[in-house]
Amino acid sequence: MPSATHAADVLVIGWGLSGLVAASEAAAAGKTVVIVDQEPRSNLGGQAWWSFGGLFFVDSPEQRRMGIKDSYDLARQDWFATAGFDRDDDHWPKAWAEAYLAFAAGEKRSWLRQKGVGFFPVVGWAERGGYTALGPGNSVPRFHITWGTGPGIVAPFRAAVEEGERAGLVTILPRHRVTALMTVDGTVTGASGEVLAPSGAARGVATSREVVGEFSVTAGATIITSGGIGGNHDLVRRNWPASLGAPPATMITGVPAYVDGSMQEPAAAAGARLINGDRMWHYVEGIQNWDPVWPSHGIRILPGPSSIWLDATGERLPVPLFPGFDTLGTLAHLRATGHDHSWFVLSQRIAEKEFTLSGSEQNPDLTGKDVSLLMKSRLGKGASGPVQAFLDQGADFVVRDTLDELIEGMRALPGGEHLDADRVRREVEARDREMDNDFTKDAQIAMLRSARSYLGDKLIRVAAPHRIQDRDAGPLIAVKLHVLTRKSLGGIETDLSGRALGADGQPVPGLYAAGEAAGFGGGGVHGYRALEGTFVGGCLFSGRSAGRAVAAAL
């Protein structure tokens, strides 16, 4: 079997966003870099390319133009209340949280603007919380959508790496899977592994693991940027938190199959300490993709707050578990029901106004920077093209004219036999009855009316409150929702330079980590919960920190 050797100042394992950022920083400092990844080059940019490109900023010009008063102190209050740090292992995650908040309130936006990255002017309000001021959630809208979505945020760093490649500073090695980190007297000196058979597969499509050779790379510093575990359901279940009960028997997958956690064992074998593996971020608004790219491909609905949310039996979820309010709280509640799915019930008018699908490929207007399509899809009548495609072809969608017909269609889907038709009917009719007055005891309706006082919600996010069964609001819609695997909130413990730490708390010489492999910094910068817009940003910040630290150390 053929064997190849390579050498560089810096080895980067994984070419997702954090890897590209780290490599571009090292190359900008004149260091030679080798980037290895187990996938074909069509996947350059990794998981971030598929993302919606949401970014968390604090007191941004976009916020100020929308009348939003934000501050570092308010953002810190929200972050720490949401994270719920409560472990001895949270020392470095808390330090990373402080550093990231300063970055988000400081140079993050100007740094990206200098690289040509722009932002949609309307700021979104994700993870609204719904508890007290010191509870989890964002007190104000902070979700900034990248103009160009995931591909737009990847582009400048991909361009920088490819420029380094043309200059002879960067070598990119596709289909190179690392199986071990090489060490000499406790110092990591590079990595070795298997060369996989060439593949012409399109981005995101699962590829073979046929081995055709071996390789090794020696380097002065090695940065692990290999991502999380969301594509490996066995590993997700193995790490499932006890606080959420039993893991789902069935899940769909929000990331390509290569997000497999395969670097965890080599990292641990080289002395790196993995922490907070039971902290993870999975969504409960997952739907099966009617046009899948990878196995069990699921898409998340980014819901506005108007849909009625029912469990598998038809019981309405408790306050404040409304769409878009508390992802982890909703997941915990639904796991206690004993069922792996839940339901949205809504009107066509709500779907047209409030349904956005996560991912670059599901938002061609924003991804393609197409202003005319944007105006038509976000402000015009009718559902956007991608949403309408799911309404027409999605396996989890039921569209009917009357409530009785809708319930019958829901019961016809797998798992629908658990639905109590009378309970569904009572929940919908009781909710609609509350719409007859301007005052209400229904907390969700009160919140809808309040939300529309924010211009961003009124323009593109929250439908005018109305009766679900109002015939003028269009047909009724039910959506069967699945648990969708997505992010790892734990990972390799690192200090603020991105140096991987060992069991003794000391840096493992020569080894660094960034991105999701490092829990987006420190081994768990988000704690138990995320405020959204912080994953892509965490890749940017931790990749930049590791790349700059390596360049300074060599």
XYZ file of C-alpha atoms in Angstrom:
554
model
C 0.000 0.000 0.000
C 1.561 3.362 -1.016
C 2.619 5.766 1.711
C 3.218 9.542 1.529
C 4.854 11.946 3.958
C 4.342 15.686 4.264
C 5.773 18.414 6.473
C 4.687 21.940 7.424
C 4.798 24.440 10.232
C 1.117 23.852 10.956
C -1.203 20.891 10.412
C -4.946 21.622 10.392
C -7.228 18.583 10.680
C -10.579 19.476 9.154
C -11.470 22.173 6.608
C -14.678 23.481 8.118
C -14.969 27.167 8.955
C -12.776 27.064 12.061
C -10.111 25.149 10.131
C -10.147 27.612 7.249
C -9.933 30.561 9.643
C -7.042 28.998 11.594
C -5.186 28.074 8.408
C -5.665 31.540 6.878
C -4.352 33.215 10.036
C -1.268 30.991 10.121
C -0.599 31.483 6.400
C -1.029 35.253 6.754
C 1.813 35.129 9.292
C 4.020 33.367 6.718
C 3.714 29.851 8.135
C 3.403 26.797 5.904
C 0.173 24.890 6.432
C -1.122 21.429 5.510
C -4.896 20.937 5.691
C -6.244 17.373 5.684
C -9.851 16.220 5.488
C -11.484 12.846 4.890
C -13.930 14.185 2.278
C -13.455 15.227 -1.367
C -12.608 18.851 -2.051
C -16.211 19.592 -3.007
C -16.826 19.828 0.769
C -14.336 22.631 1.457
C -15.951 24.829 4.096
C -17.582 21.886 5.843
C -20.784 22.182 7.772
C -20.740 25.994 7.857
C -21.414 26.082 4.105
C -24.836 24.513 4.764
C -25.718 26.928 7.561
C -28.118 29.860 7.627
C -25.139 32.038 8.512
C -26.653 33.543 11.647
C -24.279 35.641 13.749
C -24.605 36.968 17.294
C -23.625 40.638 17.633
C -24.041 42.959 20.585
C -25.071 46.614 20.088
C -24.605 46.465 16.328
C -25.551 49.207 13.847
C -28.314 46.885 12.594
C -29.730 46.622 16.108
C -29.558 50.367 16.697
C -31.338 51.076 13.399
C -34.137 48.732 14.519
C -34.475 50.583 17.830
C -32.900 47.771 19.863
C -30.936 48.830 22.936
C -28.305 46.194 23.615
C -25.127 46.197 25.706
C -22.288 43.960 26.827
C -23.803 43.778 30.329
C -27.202 42.699 29.015
C -25.640 40.136 26.671
C -23.491 38.757 29.490
C -26.558 38.465 31.714
C -28.326 36.506 28.986
C -25.345 34.286 28.093
C -24.561 33.170 31.632
C -28.224 32.715 32.562
C -28.686 30.600 29.445
C -25.463 28.599 29.771
C -26.119 27.571 33.368
C -22.444 26.838 34.062
C -22.358 24.595 37.157
C -19.348 22.275 36.887
C -15.703 22.378 37.912
C -14.981 21.732 34.215
C -16.579 25.085 33.353
C -13.519 27.176 34.259
C -12.249 27.525 30.679
C -15.720 27.536 29.078
C -16.623 30.547 31.249
C -13.377 32.298 30.316
C -14.149 31.666 26.635
C -17.670 33.021 27.132
C -16.286 36.273 28.542
C -13.812 36.560 25.670
C -16.418 35.774 23.011
C -18.883 38.311 24.408
C -16.170 40.982 24.233
C -15.482 39.925 20.630
C -19.197 40.029 19.704
C -19.575 43.469 21.297
C -16.309 44.698 19.822
C -14.315 43.950 16.689
C -16.214 40.929 15.373
C -18.464 42.891 13.018
C -15.779 45.289 11.743
C -13.344 42.391 11.222
C -15.897 40.596 9.058
C -16.892 43.755 7.207
C -13.224 44.287 6.286
C -13.343 40.850 4.684
C -16.375 41.811 2.604
C -19.051 40.100 4.681
C -22.396 41.920 4.807
C -25.537 41.436 6.862
C -29.289 41.457 6.291
C -30.668 44.649 7.879
C -33.484 43.028 9.892
C -32.244 41.468 13.145
C -33.958 38.252 14.204
C -35.034 37.260 17.693
C -34.081 33.661 18.450
C -34.296 31.786 21.768
C -36.669 34.311 23.313
C -36.751 32.532 26.657
C -40.093 33.560 28.117
C -38.994 33.274 31.735
C -37.710 36.069 34.006
C -34.935 38.546 33.207
C -32.437 36.196 34.859
C -33.750 33.130 33.052
C -32.439 31.682 29.771
C -32.888 33.401 26.428
C -32.130 36.585 24.519
C -33.597 39.711 26.108
C -33.424 41.461 22.714
C -33.051 40.426 19.048
C -29.398 39.575 18.257
C -29.595 37.127 15.320
C -27.878 38.748 12.316
C -28.195 36.875 9.016
C -25.126 36.905 6.786
C -25.810 38.290 3.299
C -25.002 35.119 1.369
C -25.788 32.814 4.343
C -23.273 30.022 5.038
C -21.442 30.260 1.713
C -21.097 34.001 2.275
C -19.342 33.551 5.606
C -17.107 30.762 4.268
C -16.097 32.663 1.112
C -13.420 35.079 2.395
C -11.619 32.400 4.395
C -11.774 29.898 1.564
C -10.364 32.589 -0.734
C -7.543 33.329 1.715
C -6.621 29.643 1.980
C -6.696 29.203 -1.792
C -4.516 32.295 -2.196
C -2.097 30.701 0.262
C -2.227 27.555 -1.822
C -1.287 29.486 -4.963
C 1.550 31.166 -3.054
C 2.954 27.805 -1.975
C 2.207 28.296 1.718
C -0.851 26.024 1.953
C -1.249 22.390 0.873
C -4.767 20.904 0.849
C -5.060 17.113 1.030
C -8.595 15.781 0.418
C -9.531 12.172 1.245
C -6.930 12.007 4.021
C -8.442 10.567 7.201
C -6.432 10.952 10.395
C -6.380 7.863 12.598
C -3.644 8.857 15.081
C -1.720 11.837 16.340
C 2.041 11.331 16.371
C 3.915 12.169 19.576
C 7.548 12.340 20.650
C 8.227 12.553 24.385
C 4.692 13.827 25.017
C 4.789 16.474 22.280
C 2.378 16.163 19.366
C 4.458 16.264 16.186
C 1.758 15.699 13.558
C -0.632 12.987 12.475
C -0.883 9.808 10.453
C -3.740 8.054 8.781
C -5.334 6.569 5.700
C -5.705 7.884 2.178
C -9.218 7.136 0.947
C -10.198 6.323 -2.622
C -10.806 9.435 -4.765
C -14.421 10.555 -4.955
C -16.306 12.876 -7.261
C -19.278 13.066 -4.898
C -21.143 16.345 -4.626
C -20.994 18.420 -1.460
C -22.592 16.690 1.517
C -23.113 13.320 -0.168
C -21.812 10.382 1.883
C -18.593 8.897 0.488
C -16.851 5.528 0.680
C -14.203 4.617 3.228
C -12.150 2.468 0.863
C -8.484 2.777 1.863
C -5.932 3.084 -0.943
C -2.857 4.333 0.916
C -1.277 5.727 4.046
C 0.112 9.141 4.960
C 1.834 11.096 7.684
C 2.302 14.806 8.283
C 4.906 16.252 10.614
C 4.290 19.749 11.936
C 5.400 22.160 14.617
C 1.780 22.548 15.726
C -1.392 20.561 15.043
C -4.874 22.123 15.215
C -7.903 19.822 15.456
C -10.915 21.423 13.748
C -12.802 18.252 12.849
C -16.287 19.225 14.059
C -18.769 17.448 16.302
C -20.743 14.204 16.447
C -24.196 15.071 15.039
C -23.887 12.743 12.039
C -23.105 9.743 14.256
C -26.337 8.718 15.999
C -24.611 5.950 17.973
C -22.221 8.498 19.480
C -25.073 10.946 20.117
C -26.969 8.270 22.036
C -23.839 7.197 23.928
C -23.357 10.785 25.142
C -27.052 11.560 25.643
C -27.533 13.521 28.912
C -29.244 11.669 31.743
C -31.221 14.841 32.502
C -33.134 14.374 29.233
C -34.127 10.788 29.898
C -33.826 8.130 27.220
C -32.501 9.223 23.806
C -34.968 9.087 20.922
C -35.303 5.757 19.163
C -35.649 7.649 15.903
C -33.941 10.905 14.926
C -33.197 12.707 11.700
C -29.847 14.256 10.879
C -29.115 17.944 10.443
C -25.480 17.517 9.389
C -23.652 15.432 6.755
C -22.436 11.928 7.635
C -18.820 13.100 7.928
C -19.684 14.924 11.185
C -18.811 11.706 12.977
C -16.620 12.531 15.979
C -13.799 10.409 14.569
C -11.061 12.641 16.024
C -12.205 12.219 19.622
C -10.308 8.984 20.273
C -7.041 10.086 18.603
C -7.156 13.362 20.551
C -7.716 11.566 23.855
C -4.972 9.040 23.067
C -2.537 11.934 22.583
C -3.398 13.305 26.021
C -6.156 15.834 25.293
C -9.013 15.995 27.782
C -12.578 15.853 26.470
C -15.203 17.485 28.681
C -18.955 18.136 28.687
C -19.682 15.402 26.159
C -23.259 15.160 27.448
C -24.004 18.759 26.503
C -25.469 18.900 23.027
C -27.813 21.043 20.966
C -30.475 19.197 19.029
C -33.635 20.738 17.607
C -37.216 19.570 18.035
C -38.575 21.249 14.891
C -36.948 18.825 12.443
C -38.665 17.706 9.239
C -37.593 15.052 6.750
C -36.044 16.597 3.665
C -38.112 15.665 0.630
C -34.947 16.083 -1.498
C -32.197 14.630 0.737
C -28.459 15.089 0.244
C -27.084 12.938 3.063
C -28.541 9.936 4.942
C -31.644 10.720 7.049
C -31.300 14.339 5.942
C -33.450 16.631 8.031
C -34.154 20.364 7.894
C -35.058 22.562 10.831
C -38.015 24.873 10.667
C -36.981 28.248 12.068
C -40.462 28.972 13.353
C -42.146 32.198 14.119
C -44.065 32.081 17.399
C -47.689 31.603 16.267
C -48.074 27.864 15.609
C -49.888 25.763 18.202
C -47.391 23.196 19.494
C -48.858 19.823 20.500
C -47.183 16.705 21.829
C -47.726 13.320 20.185
C -51.035 12.855 22.016
C -52.381 16.286 21.074
C -51.781 18.079 24.374
C -50.545 21.642 24.035
C -47.035 22.312 25.323
C -46.865 24.347 28.545
C -45.847 27.994 28.921
C -43.341 29.229 27.771
C -42.535 26.407 25.354
C -43.739 28.237 22.278
C -41.974 27.972 18.900
C -38.616 29.746 19.021
C -38.474 30.282 22.794
C -36.495 27.551 24.576
C -34.982 24.735 22.527
C -33.524 22.739 25.418
C -36.568 23.207 27.633
C -38.821 21.968 24.831
C -36.578 18.969 24.154
C -36.585 18.064 27.864
C -40.378 18.315 28.033
C -40.945 16.244 24.910
C -38.510 13.509 25.990
C -40.645 13.076 29.116
C -43.741 12.322 27.008
C -42.383 8.969 25.853
C -42.710 9.854 22.164
C -40.129 10.935 19.587
C -42.303 13.408 17.700
C -44.603 16.391 18.216
C -46.834 18.582 16.030
C -47.302 22.122 14.819
C -50.854 23.150 13.904
C -51.217 26.421 12.015
C -52.844 28.234 9.122
C -51.509 28.892 5.654
C -51.204 32.563 6.586
C -48.873 31.689 9.458
C -46.764 29.403 7.256
C -46.371 32.133 4.646
C -45.232 34.712 7.186
C -43.378 32.681 9.775
C -41.873 29.531 8.274
C -38.216 29.873 7.394
C -36.146 26.767 6.754
C -32.649 26.561 8.159
C -29.773 26.173 5.742
C -28.162 27.904 2.807
C -29.827 25.728 0.185
C -33.298 26.460 1.618
C -32.863 30.226 1.317
C -31.903 30.959 -2.309
C -32.765 34.657 -1.969
C -30.350 35.313 0.899
C -27.738 32.818 -0.290
C -27.780 34.163 -3.843
C -27.930 37.796 -2.670
C -30.986 38.195 -4.893
C -32.828 41.342 -3.781
C -35.816 40.892 -6.098
C -36.351 37.308 -4.975
C -35.884 38.425 -1.380
C -38.659 41.018 -1.669
C -40.962 38.504 -3.303
C -40.309 35.638 -0.878
C -40.193 37.642 2.373
C -42.714 40.403 1.756
C -44.887 39.112 -1.091
C -47.973 36.945 -0.905
C -47.738 33.179 -0.734
C -45.156 30.869 0.796
C -41.546 31.021 -0.362
C -40.519 28.466 -2.974
C -38.663 26.158 -0.551
C -41.502 26.243 2.006
C -44.095 25.577 -0.701
C -42.055 22.598 -1.896
C -42.316 21.066 1.577
C -46.026 21.833 1.747
C -46.460 20.037 -1.563
C -44.004 17.164 -1.152
C -42.867 16.922 2.480
C -43.657 13.607 4.164
C -44.393 15.378 7.466
C -46.919 17.913 6.156
C -50.717 17.635 6.209
C -52.767 20.334 4.462
C -56.561 20.228 4.770
C -59.560 22.569 4.633
C -61.214 21.654 7.948
C -59.986 20.713 11.406
C -61.618 17.277 11.297
C -59.929 16.533 7.967
C -56.616 17.794 9.352
C -56.814 15.533 12.400
C -57.664 12.584 10.163
C -54.583 13.337 8.053
C -52.385 13.638 11.134
C -53.590 10.281 12.436
C -52.750 8.681 9.079
C -49.036 9.483 9.440
C -46.703 7.075 11.318
C -47.162 7.735 15.030
C -50.482 9.466 14.424
C -52.329 6.671 16.212
C -51.230 8.224 19.513
C -53.163 11.408 18.728
C -56.344 12.080 20.727
C -58.635 13.754 18.196
C -60.916 15.277 20.827
C -57.943 16.805 22.666
C -56.589 18.378 19.463
C -60.002 19.798 18.698
C -60.377 21.264 22.201
C -56.912 22.857 22.103
C -57.439 24.539 18.727
C -60.973 25.698 19.441
C -60.060 27.054 22.881
C -57.111 28.956 21.454
C -59.288 30.401 18.664
C -61.996 31.426 21.145
C -59.440 33.670 22.888
C -59.029 35.717 19.696
C -62.460 37.334 20.097
C -61.111 39.920 22.550
C -58.124 42.246 22.720
C -57.343 40.830 26.164
C -56.575 37.171 26.878
C -55.271 34.745 29.475
C -53.440 32.762 26.756
C -49.766 33.682 27.229
C -48.869 32.809 23.647
C -51.487 35.152 22.206
C -50.384 37.935 24.550
C -46.795 37.372 23.428
C -47.782 37.485 19.734
C -49.400 40.866 20.195
C -46.368 42.115 22.083
C -43.907 40.741 19.517
C -45.443 42.760 16.727
C -44.422 45.948 18.505
C -40.911 45.111 17.240
C -40.724 46.217 13.602
C -38.568 43.270 12.544
C -41.148 40.784 13.806
C -44.032 42.718 12.288
C -42.360 42.937 8.876
C -41.152 39.389 8.282
C -41.537 37.156 11.316
C -44.872 37.270 13.168
C -48.269 36.995 11.483
C -51.085 39.216 12.674
C -52.889 37.165 15.366
C -55.945 35.431 13.973
C -58.078 32.341 14.439
C -56.317 29.256 13.147
C -59.631 28.099 11.642
C -60.346 31.420 9.932
C -61.206 30.395 6.361
C -59.683 33.625 5.049
C -56.341 32.510 6.525
C -56.157 29.626 4.057
C -56.160 25.876 4.604
C -55.086 24.333 7.896
C -51.616 22.825 8.156
C -50.139 20.248 10.521
C -46.442 19.407 10.615
C -45.013 16.306 12.269
C -41.778 17.318 14.001
C -38.769 15.122 14.752
C -35.657 15.461 16.894
C -32.940 16.758 14.573
C -29.314 16.150 15.549
C -27.047 19.150 15.131
C -24.371 20.517 17.499
C -21.938 19.258 20.128
C -21.608 21.714 23.016
C -18.702 19.857 24.634
C -15.303 18.890 23.273
C -11.556 19.224 23.756
C -10.729 21.453 26.724
C -8.603 24.423 25.641
C -7.166 27.577 27.135
C -7.771 30.983 25.547
C -4.962 30.377 23.032
C -6.697 27.231 21.800
C -4.037 24.975 23.351
C -5.449 21.525 24.140
C -5.238 20.756 27.849
C -4.489 17.405 29.455
C -5.876 15.716 32.547
C -3.436 17.706 34.693
C -4.747 20.991 33.326
C -1.506 21.707 31.476
C -1.235 22.233 27.704
C -0.449 19.195 25.567
C 2.672 20.447 23.735
C 2.076 20.963 20.017
C -1.694 20.376 20.112
C -4.493 22.914 19.615
C -8.230 22.675 18.940
C -10.942 25.003 17.648
C -14.531 25.047 16.475
C -17.052 22.395 17.411
C -14.265 19.912 18.198
C -13.426 22.222 21.125
C -17.047 22.889 22.078
C -16.579 26.136 20.077
C -13.946 27.112 22.621
C -12.702 25.833 25.964
C -14.629 22.571 25.727
C -18.066 24.120 26.115
C -18.453 27.905 25.747
C -22.262 27.606 25.549
C -22.777 25.581 28.709
C -26.086 23.743 28.481
C -27.872 26.116 26.107
C -27.011 28.363 23.181
C -28.374 31.807 22.325
C -28.232 31.050 18.560
C -26.032 32.854 16.063
C -23.164 31.690 18.268
C -22.073 28.518 16.450
C -20.690 30.040 13.263
C -19.339 32.885 15.385
C -17.703 30.399 17.736
C -15.933 28.788 14.788
C -14.696 32.187 13.659
C -13.446 33.257 17.082
C -11.849 29.997 18.205
C -10.279 29.366 14.774
C -8.849 32.874 14.738
C -7.511 32.515 18.286
C -5.827 29.166 17.585
C -4.385 30.276 14.243
C -2.893 33.433 15.703
C -1.555 31.623 18.785
C 0.145 28.965 16.671
C 1.699 31.572 14.396
C 3.047 33.451 17.410
C 4.403 30.306 19.070
C 6.342 28.901 16.091
